[in-house]
PDB file of N, CA, C, O and CB in Angstrom:
ATOM      1  N   MET A   1     -54.096  33.371  92.881  1.00  0.00           N
ATOM      2  CA  MET A   1     -53.740  33.659  91.503  1.00  0.00           C
ATOM      3  C   MET A   1     -55.004  34.058  90.749  1.00  0.00           C
ATOM      4  O   MET A   1     -56.019  33.364  90.798  1.00  0.00           O
ATOM      5  CB  MET A   1     -53.050  32.434  90.833  1.00  0.00           C
ATOM      6  N   SER A   2     -54.927  35.135  90.083  1.00  0.00           N
ATOM      7  CA  SER A   2     -56.090  35.606  89.333  1.00  0.00           C
ATOM      8  C   SER A   2     -56.145  34.910  87.973  1.00  0.00           C
ATOM      9  O   SER A   2     -55.189  34.263  87.546  1.00  0.00           O
ATOM     10  CB  SER A   2     -56.044  37.148  89.155  1.00  0.00           C
ATOM     11  N   GLY A   3     -57.265  35.060  87.323  1.00  0.00           N
ATOM     12  CA  GLY A   3     -57.422  34.482  85.993  1.00  0.00           C
ATOM     13  C   GLY A   3     -56.433  35.076  85.008  1.00  0.00           C
ATOM     14  O   GLY A   3     -55.977  34.400  84.085  1.00  0.00           O
ATOM     15  N   ASN A   4     -56.103  36.351  85.210  1.00  0.00           N
ATOM     16  CA  ASN A   4     -55.147  37.032  84.341  1.00  0.00           C
ATOM     17  C   ASN A   4     -53.759  36.405  84.471  1.00  0.00           C
ATOM     18  O   ASN A   4     -53.065  36.205  83.474  1.00  0.00           O
ATOM     19  CB  ASN A   4     -55.089  38.532  84.677  1.00  0.00           C
ATOM     20  N   ASP A   5     -53.356  36.096  85.721  1.00  0.00           N
ATOM     21  CA  ASP A   5     -52.056  35.461  85.947  1.00  0.00           C
ATOM     22  C   ASP A   5     -52.017  34.080  85.304  1.00  0.00           C
ATOM     23  O   ASP A   5     -51.021  33.704  84.686  1.00  0.00           O
ATOM     24  CB  ASP A   5     -51.758  35.354  87.455  1.00  0.00           C
ATOM     25  N   ALA A   6     -53.093  33.337  85.449  1.00  0.00           N
ATOM     26  CA  ALA A   6     -53.168  31.998  84.854  1.00  0.00           C
ATOM     27  C   ALA A   6     -53.059  32.083  83.333  1.00  0.00           C
ATOM     28  O   ALA A   6     -52.408  31.247  82.708  1.00  0.00           O
ATOM     29  CB  ALA A   6     -54.486  31.296  85.257  1.00  0.00           C
ATOM     30  N   GLU A   7     -53.685  33.077  82.749  1.00  0.00           N
ATOM     31  CA  GLU A   7     -53.630  33.255  81.295  1.00  0.00           C
ATOM     32  C   GLU A   7     -52.210  33.605  80.849  1.00  0.00           C
ATOM     33  O   GLU A   7     -51.739  33.108  79.826  1.00  0.00           O
ATOM     34  CB  GLU A   7     -54.616  34.357  80.846  1.00  0.00           C
ATOM     35  N   LYS A   8     -51.530  34.456  81.614  1.00  0.00           N
ATOM     36  CA  LYS A   8     -50.142  34.817  81.290  1.00  0.00           C
ATOM     37  C   LYS A   8     -49.237  33.593  81.362  1.00  0.00           C
ATOM     38  O   LYS A   8     -48.386  33.389  80.497  1.00  0.00           O
ATOM     39  CB  LYS A   8     -49.626  35.913  82.247  1.00  0.00           C
ATOM     40  N   ILE A   9     -49.426  32.782  82.400  1.00  0.00           N
ATOM     41  CA  ILE A   9     -48.619  31.565  82.551  1.00  0.00           C
ATOM     42  C   ILE A   9     -48.885  30.621  81.378  1.00  0.00           C
ATOM     43  O   ILE A   9     -47.954  30.033  80.827  1.00  0.00           O
ATOM     44  CB  ILE A   9     -48.931  30.856  83.904  1.00  0.00           C
ATOM     45  N   LYS A  10     -50.148  30.479  81.001  1.00  0.00           N
ATOM     46  CA  LYS A  10     -50.518  29.607  79.884  1.00  0.00           C
ATOM     47  C   LYS A  10     -49.860  30.086  78.589  1.00  0.00           C
ATOM     48  O   LYS A  10     -49.325  29.282  77.827  1.00  0.00           O
ATOM     49  CB  LYS A  10     -52.052  29.560  79.720  1.00  0.00           C
ATOM     50  N   LYS A  11     -49.903  31.391  78.344  1.00  0.00           N
ATOM     51  CA  LYS A  11     -49.282  31.949  77.139  1.00  0.00           C
ATOM     52  C   LYS A  11     -47.771  31.756  77.170  1.00  0.00           C
ATOM     53  O   LYS A  11     -47.166  31.420  76.151  1.00  0.00           O
ATOM     54  CB  LYS A  11     -49.621  33.442  76.999  1.00  0.00           C
ATOM     55  N   THR A  12     -47.157  31.966  78.335  1.00  0.00           N
ATOM     56  CA  THR A  12     -45.711  31.798  78.470  1.00  0.00           C
ATOM     57  C   THR A  12     -45.312  30.351  78.201  1.00  0.00           C
ATOM     58  O   THR A  12     -44.329  30.089  77.507  1.00  0.00           O
ATOM     59  CB  THR A  12     -45.245  32.227  79.873  1.00  0.00           C
ATOM     60  N   GLU A  13     -46.078  29.416  78.753  1.00  0.00           N
ATOM     61  CA  GLU A  13     -45.791  27.995  78.525  1.00  0.00           C
ATOM     62  C   GLU A  13     -45.941  27.644  77.050  1.00  0.00           C
ATOM     63  O   GLU A  13     -45.143  26.878  76.510  1.00  0.00           O
ATOM     64  CB  GLU A  13     -46.720  27.112  79.376  1.00  0.00           C
ATOM     65  N   PHE A  14     -46.957  28.198  76.398  1.00  0.00           N
ATOM     66  CA  PHE A  14     -47.164  27.954  74.972  1.00  0.00           C
ATOM     67  C   PHE A  14     -45.973  28.474  74.165  1.00  0.00           C
ATOM     68  O   PHE A  14     -45.469  27.788  73.276  1.00  0.00           O
ATOM     69  CB  PHE A  14     -48.472  28.622  74.491  1.00  0.00           C
ATOM     70  N   ILE A  15     -45.535  29.679  74.480  1.00  0.00           N
ATOM     71  CA  ILE A  15     -44.392  30.273  73.775  1.00  0.00           C
ATOM     72  C   ILE A  15     -43.128  29.459  74.027  1.00  0.00           C
ATOM     73  O   ILE A  15     -42.358  29.209  73.100  1.00  0.00           O
ATOM     74  CB  ILE A  15     -44.180  31.737  74.218  1.00  0.00           C
ATOM     75  N   ASP A  16     -42.908  29.045  75.270  1.00  0.00           N
ATOM     76  CA  ASP A  16     -41.746  28.209  75.591  1.00  0.00           C
ATOM     77  C   ASP A  16     -41.765  26.909  74.791  1.00  0.00           C
ATOM     78  O   ASP A  16     -40.747  26.496  74.237  1.00  0.00           O
ATOM     79  CB  ASP A  16     -41.708  27.899  77.096  1.00  0.00           C
ATOM     80  N   ASP A  17     -42.935  26.268  74.736  1.00  0.00           N
ATOM     81  CA  ASP A  17     -43.065  25.020  73.971  1.00  0.00           C
ATOM     82  C   ASP A  17     -42.803  25.256  72.487  1.00  0.00           C
ATOM     83  O   ASP A  17     -42.160  24.439  71.827  1.00  0.00           O
ATOM     84  CB  ASP A  17     -44.465  24.414  74.167  1.00  0.00           C
ATOM     85  N   LEU A  18     -43.301  26.368  71.968  1.00  0.00           N
ATOM     86  CA  LEU A  18     -43.100  26.697  70.561  1.00  0.00           C
ATOM     87  C   LEU A  18     -41.618  26.925  70.264  1.00  0.00           C
ATOM     88  O   LEU A  18     -41.102  26.444  69.255  1.00  0.00           O
ATOM     89  CB  LEU A  18     -43.917  27.942  70.180  1.00  0.00           C
ATOM     90  N   ILE A  19     -40.943  27.651  71.135  1.00  0.00           N
ATOM     91  CA  ILE A  19     -39.511  27.902  70.960  1.00  0.00           C
ATOM     92  C   ILE A  19     -38.739  26.585  70.991  1.00  0.00           C
ATOM     93  O   ILE A  19     -37.852  26.365  70.166  1.00  0.00           O
ATOM     94  CB  ILE A  19     -38.985  28.861  72.056  1.00  0.00           C
ATOM     95  N   LYS A  20     -39.073  25.713  71.939  1.00  0.00           N
ATOM     96  CA  LYS A  20     -38.402  24.407  72.026  1.00  0.00           C
ATOM     97  C   LYS A  20     -38.619  23.596  70.756  1.00  0.00           C
ATOM     98  O   LYS A  20     -37.693  22.961  70.250  1.00  0.00           O
ATOM     99  CB  LYS A  20     -38.912  23.618  73.245  1.00  0.00           C
ATOM    100  N   LYS A  21     -39.846  23.620  70.243  1.00  0.00           N
ATOM    101  CA  LYS A  21     -40.161  22.872  69.024  1.00  0.00           C
ATOM    102  C   LYS A  21     -39.374  23.417  67.837  1.00  0.00           C
ATOM    103  O   LYS A  21     -38.791  22.651  67.069  1.00  0.00           O
ATOM    104  CB  LYS A  21     -41.671  22.930  68.729  1.00  0.00           C
ATOM    105  N   LEU A  22     -39.357  24.734  67.687  1.00  0.00           N
ATOM    106  CA  LEU A  22     -38.629  25.346  66.575  1.00  0.00           C
ATOM    107  C   LEU A  22     -37.131  25.094  66.685  1.00  0.00           C
ATOM    108  O   LEU A  22     -36.465  24.835  65.684  1.00  0.00           O
ATOM    109  CB  LEU A  22     -38.900  26.847  66.524  1.00  0.00           C
ATOM    110  N   ALA A  23     -36.605  25.170  67.903  1.00  0.00           N
ATOM    111  CA  ALA A  23     -35.181  24.901  68.114  1.00  0.00           C
ATOM    112  C   ALA A  23     -34.862  23.454  67.774  1.00  0.00           C
ATOM    113  O   ALA A  23     -33.843  23.181  67.139  1.00  0.00           O
ATOM    114  CB  ALA A  23     -34.777  25.208  69.568  1.00  0.00           C
ATOM    115  N   ALA A  24     -35.714  22.526  68.184  1.00  0.00           N
ATOM    116  CA  ALA A  24     -35.494  21.108  67.887  1.00  0.00           C
ATOM    117  C   ALA A  24     -35.514  20.863  66.379  1.00  0.00           C
ATOM    118  O   ALA A  24     -34.705  20.092  65.863  1.00  0.00           O
ATOM    119  CB  ALA A  24     -36.562  20.239  68.582  1.00  0.00           C
ATOM    120  N   GLU A  25     -36.436  21.516  65.675  1.00  0.00           N
ATOM    121  CA  GLU A  25     -36.500  21.379  64.219  1.00  0.00           C
ATOM    122  C   GLU A  25     -35.237  21.933  63.565  1.00  0.00           C
ATOM    123  O   GLU A  25     -34.704  21.331  62.632  1.00  0.00           O
ATOM    124  CB  GLU A  25     -37.742  22.098  63.665  1.00  0.00           C
ATOM    125  N   LYS A  26     -34.764  23.065  64.047  1.00  0.00           N
ATOM    126  CA  LYS A  26     -33.550  23.679  63.490  1.00  0.00           C
ATOM    127  C   LYS A  26     -32.339  22.786  63.736  1.00  0.00           C
ATOM    128  O   LYS A  26     -31.517  22.578  62.844  1.00  0.00           O
ATOM    129  CB  LYS A  26     -33.314  25.077  64.105  1.00  0.00           C
ATOM    130  N   ILE A  27     -32.238  22.261  64.959  1.00  0.00           N
ATOM    131  CA  ILE A  27     -31.128  21.364  65.294  1.00  0.00           C
ATOM    132  C   ILE A  27     -31.166  20.128  64.407  1.00  0.00           C
ATOM    133  O   ILE A  27     -30.129  19.692  63.909  1.00  0.00           O
ATOM    134  CB  ILE A  27     -31.181  20.956  66.785  1.00  0.00           C
ATOM    135  N   GLN A  28     -32.349  19.560  64.204  1.00  0.00           N
ATOM    136  CA  GLN A  28     -32.471  18.369  63.357  1.00  0.00           C
ATOM    137  C   GLN A  28     -32.074  18.683  61.920  1.00  0.00           C
ATOM    138  O   GLN A  28     -31.433  17.864  61.261  1.00  0.00           O
ATOM    139  CB  GLN A  28     -33.907  17.821  63.399  1.00  0.00           C
ATOM    140  N   LYS A  29     -32.445  19.852  61.435  1.00  0.00           N
ATOM    141  CA  LYS A  29     -32.079  20.257  60.074  1.00  0.00           C
ATOM    142  C   LYS A  29     -30.556  20.366  59.944  1.00  0.00           C
ATOM    143  O   LYS A  29     -29.983  19.938  58.942  1.00  0.00           O
ATOM    144  CB  LYS A  29     -32.751  21.608  59.708  1.00  0.00           C
ATOM    145  N   ILE A  30     -29.910  20.935  60.953  1.00  0.00           N
ATOM    146  CA  ILE A  30     -28.449  21.055  60.949  1.00  0.00           C
ATOM    147  C   ILE A  30     -27.810  19.671  60.989  1.00  0.00           C
ATOM    148  O   ILE A  30     -26.846  19.407  60.272  1.00  0.00           O
ATOM    149  CB  ILE A  30     -27.964  21.909  62.147  1.00  0.00           C
ATOM    150  N   ARG A  31     -28.350  18.783  61.831  1.00  0.00           N
ATOM    151  CA  ARG A  31     -27.817  17.409  61.906  1.00  0.00           C
ATOM    152  C   ARG A  31     -27.955  16.699  60.570  1.00  0.00           C
ATOM    153  O   ARG A  31     -27.021  16.039  60.115  1.00  0.00           O
ATOM    154  CB  ARG A  31     -28.541  16.603  63.003  1.00  0.00           C
ATOM    155  N   ASP A  32     -29.122  16.832  59.937  1.00  0.00           N
ATOM    156  CA  ASP A  32     -29.346  16.191  58.642  1.00  0.00           C
ATOM    157  C   ASP A  32     -28.353  16.708  57.600  1.00  0.00           C
ATOM    158  O   ASP A  32     -27.790  15.928  56.832  1.00  0.00           O
ATOM    159  CB  ASP A  32     -30.791  16.432  58.167  1.00  0.00           C
ATOM    160  N   GLU A  33     -28.145  18.011  57.578  1.00  0.00           N
ATOM    161  CA  GLU A  33     -27.202  18.606  56.624  1.00  0.00           C
ATOM    162  C   GLU A  33     -25.775  18.131  56.905  1.00  0.00           C
ATOM    163  O   GLU A  33     -25.021  17.832  55.980  1.00  0.00           O
ATOM    164  CB  GLU A  33     -27.271  20.148  56.685  1.00  0.00           C
ATOM    165  N   THR A  34     -25.415  18.065  58.178  1.00  0.00           N
ATOM    166  CA  THR A  34     -24.080  17.593  58.555  1.00  0.00           C
ATOM    167  C   THR A  34     -23.893  16.141  58.135  1.00  0.00           C
ATOM    168  O   THR A  34     -22.857  15.785  57.573  1.00  0.00           O
ATOM    169  CB  THR A  34     -23.858  17.742  60.075  1.00  0.00           C
ATOM    170  N   ASN A  35     -24.884  15.305  58.402  1.00  0.00           N
ATOM    171  CA  ASN A  35     -24.802  13.896  58.008  1.00  0.00           C
ATOM    172  C   ASN A  35     -24.665  13.755  56.497  1.00  0.00           C
ATOM    173  O   ASN A  35     -23.910  12.913  56.012  1.00  0.00           O
ATOM    174  CB  ASN A  35     -26.037  13.130  58.495  1.00  0.00           C
ATOM    175  N   LYS A  36     -25.391  14.575  55.765  1.00  0.00           N
ATOM    176  CA  LYS A  36     -25.316  14.550  54.303  1.00  0.00           C
ATOM    177  C   LYS A  36     -23.897  14.895  53.841  1.00  0.00           C
ATOM    178  O   LYS A  36     -23.351  14.241  52.953  1.00  0.00           O
ATOM    179  CB  LYS A  36     -26.340  15.536  53.686  1.00  0.00           C
ATOM    180  N   ARG A  37     -23.314  15.913  54.444  1.00  0.00           N
ATOM    181  CA  ARG A  37     -21.954  16.315  54.070  1.00  0.00           C
ATOM    182  C   ARG A  37     -20.932  15.246  54.435  1.00  0.00           C
ATOM    183  O   ARG A  37     -19.987  15.002  53.686  1.00  0.00           O
ATOM    184  CB  ARG A  37     -21.588  17.633  54.747  1.00  0.00           C
ATOM    185  N   VAL A  38     -21.124  14.608  55.591  1.00  0.00           N
ATOM    186  CA  VAL A  38     -20.209  13.538  56.003  1.00  0.00           C
ATOM    187  C   VAL A  38     -20.279  12.385  55.003  1.00  0.00           C
ATOM    188  O   VAL A  38     -19.245  11.854  54.596  1.00  0.00           O
ATOM    189  CB  VAL A  38     -20.552  13.037  57.435  1.00  0.00           C
ATOM    190  N   LEU A  39     -21.480  12.002  54.609  1.00  0.00           N
ATOM    191  CA  LEU A  39     -21.629  10.914  53.635  1.00  0.00           C
ATOM    192  C   LEU A  39     -20.997  11.282  52.294  1.00  0.00           C
ATOM    193  O   LEU A  39     -20.355  10.446  51.658  1.00  0.00           O
ATOM    194  CB  LEU A  39     -23.114  10.573  53.438  1.00  0.00           C
ATOM    195  N   GLU A  40     -21.179  12.528  51.866  1.00  0.00           N
ATOM    196  CA  GLU A  40     -20.549  12.977  50.621  1.00  0.00           C
ATOM    197  C   GLU A  40     -19.032  12.906  50.737  1.00  0.00           C
ATOM    198  O   GLU A  40     -18.355  12.516  49.786  1.00  0.00           O
ATOM    199  CB  GLU A  40     -20.989  14.412  50.274  1.00  0.00           C
ATOM    200  N   ARG A  41     -18.500  13.277  51.888  1.00  0.00           N
ATOM    201  CA  ARG A  41     -17.047  13.237  52.100  1.00  0.00           C
ATOM    202  C   ARG A  41     -16.539  11.799  52.089  1.00  0.00           C
ATOM    203  O   ARG A  41     -15.487  11.509  51.518  1.00  0.00           O
ATOM    204  CB  ARG A  41     -16.673  13.920  53.431  1.00  0.00           C
ATOM    205  N   ILE A  42     -17.291  10.900  52.723  1.00  0.00           N
ATOM    206  CA  ILE A  42     -16.894   9.490  52.734  1.00  0.00           C
ATOM    207  C   ILE A  42     -16.881   8.940  51.307  1.00  0.00           C
ATOM    208  O   ILE A  42     -15.946   8.238  50.922  1.00  0.00           O
ATOM    209  CB  ILE A  42     -17.852   8.656  53.628  1.00  0.00           C
ATOM    210  N   LYS A  43     -17.909   9.256  50.525  1.00  0.00           N
ATOM    211  CA  LYS A  43     -17.957   8.802  49.129  1.00  0.00           C
ATOM    212  C   LYS A  43     -16.798   9.382  48.334  1.00  0.00           C
ATOM    213  O   LYS A  43     -16.187   8.684  47.525  1.00  0.00           O
ATOM    214  CB  LYS A  43     -19.293   9.195  48.477  1.00  0.00           C
ATOM    215  N   PHE A  44     -16.495  10.651  48.559  1.00  0.00           N
ATOM    216  CA  PHE A  44     -15.390  11.302  47.867  1.00  0.00           C
ATOM    217  C   PHE A  44     -14.070  10.632  48.226  1.00  0.00           C
ATOM    218  O   PHE A  44     -13.263  10.331  47.347  1.00  0.00           O
ATOM    219  CB  PHE A  44     -15.342  12.797  48.212  1.00  0.00           C
ATOM    220  N   ASP A  45     -13.848  10.398  49.527  1.00  0.00           N
ATOM    221  CA  ASP A  45     -12.616   9.747  49.968  1.00  0.00           C
ATOM    222  C   ASP A  45     -12.505   8.343  49.392  1.00  0.00           C
ATOM    223  O   ASP A  45     -11.418   7.912  49.008  1.00  0.00           O
ATOM    224  CB  ASP A  45     -12.557   9.694  51.495  1.00  0.00           C
ATOM    225  N   ASP A  46     -13.627   7.629  49.330  1.00  0.00           N
ATOM    226  CA  ASP A  46     -13.642   6.276  48.776  1.00  0.00           C
ATOM    227  C   ASP A  46     -13.293   6.309  47.293  1.00  0.00           C
ATOM    228  O   ASP A  46     -12.516   5.483  46.814  1.00  0.00           O
ATOM    229  CB  ASP A  46     -15.018   5.615  48.989  1.00  0.00           C
ATOM    230  N   THR A  47     -13.865   7.259  46.573  1.00  0.00           N
ATOM    231  CA  THR A  47     -13.581   7.409  45.145  1.00  0.00           C
ATOM    232  C   THR A  47     -12.121   7.781  44.937  1.00  0.00           C
ATOM    233  O   THR A  47     -11.461   7.253  44.042  1.00  0.00           O
ATOM    234  CB  THR A  47     -14.500   8.474  44.513  1.00  0.00           C
ATOM    235  N   LEU A  48     -11.625   8.678  45.754  1.00  0.00           N
ATOM    236  CA  LEU A  48     -10.239   9.113  45.652  1.00  0.00           C
ATOM    237  C   LEU A  48      -9.275   7.957  45.902  1.00  0.00           C
ATOM    238  O   LEU A  48      -8.246   7.846  45.235  1.00  0.00           O
ATOM    239  CB  LEU A  48      -9.968  10.246  46.636  1.00  0.00           C
ATOM    240  N   SER A  49      -9.607   7.104  46.857  1.00  0.00           N
ATOM    241  CA  SER A  49      -8.711   5.992  47.196  1.00  0.00           C
ATOM    242  C   SER A  49      -8.599   4.992  46.049  1.00  0.00           C
ATOM    243  O   SER A  49      -7.615   4.255  45.976  1.00  0.00           O
ATOM    244  CB  SER A  49      -9.204   5.280  48.457  1.00  0.00           C
ATOM    245  N   LYS A  50      -9.574   4.952  45.160  1.00  0.00           N
ATOM    246  CA  LYS A  50      -9.524   4.035  44.015  1.00  0.00           C
ATOM    247  C   LYS A  50      -8.448   4.453  43.019  1.00  0.00           C
ATOM    248  O   LYS A  50      -7.982   3.632  42.229  1.00  0.00           O
ATOM    249  CB  LYS A  50     -10.888   3.978  43.316  1.00  0.00           C
ATOM    250  N   PHE A  51      -8.053   5.714  43.051  1.00  0.00           N
ATOM    251  CA  PHE A  51      -7.057   6.220  42.116  1.00  0.00           C
ATOM    252  C   PHE A  51      -5.647   6.191  42.682  1.00  0.00           C
ATOM    253  O   PHE A  51      -4.686   6.530  41.991  1.00  0.00           O
ATOM    254  CB  PHE A  51      -7.404   7.620  41.712  1.00  0.00           C
ATOM    255  N   GLU A  52      -5.526   5.785  43.941  1.00  0.00           N
ATOM    256  CA  GLU A  52      -4.191   5.767  44.553  1.00  0.00           C
ATOM    257  C   GLU A  52      -3.462   4.493  44.216  1.00  0.00           C
ATOM    258  O   GLU A  52      -2.323   4.302  44.645  1.00  0.00           O
ATOM    259  CB  GLU A  52      -4.284   5.923  46.065  1.00  0.00           C
TER     260      GLU A  52
END
């Protein structure tokens, strides 16, 4: 393996790690937003049940 091949592999691994990190952050953001909406819905349902 030449130094050039090693450098390409290193860059590819860096890019793969970066993509994984960004994807994980995006997934966490979606989960947080979903949890927020679920909690809002639970509060709404609880408030609504007080009027029944």
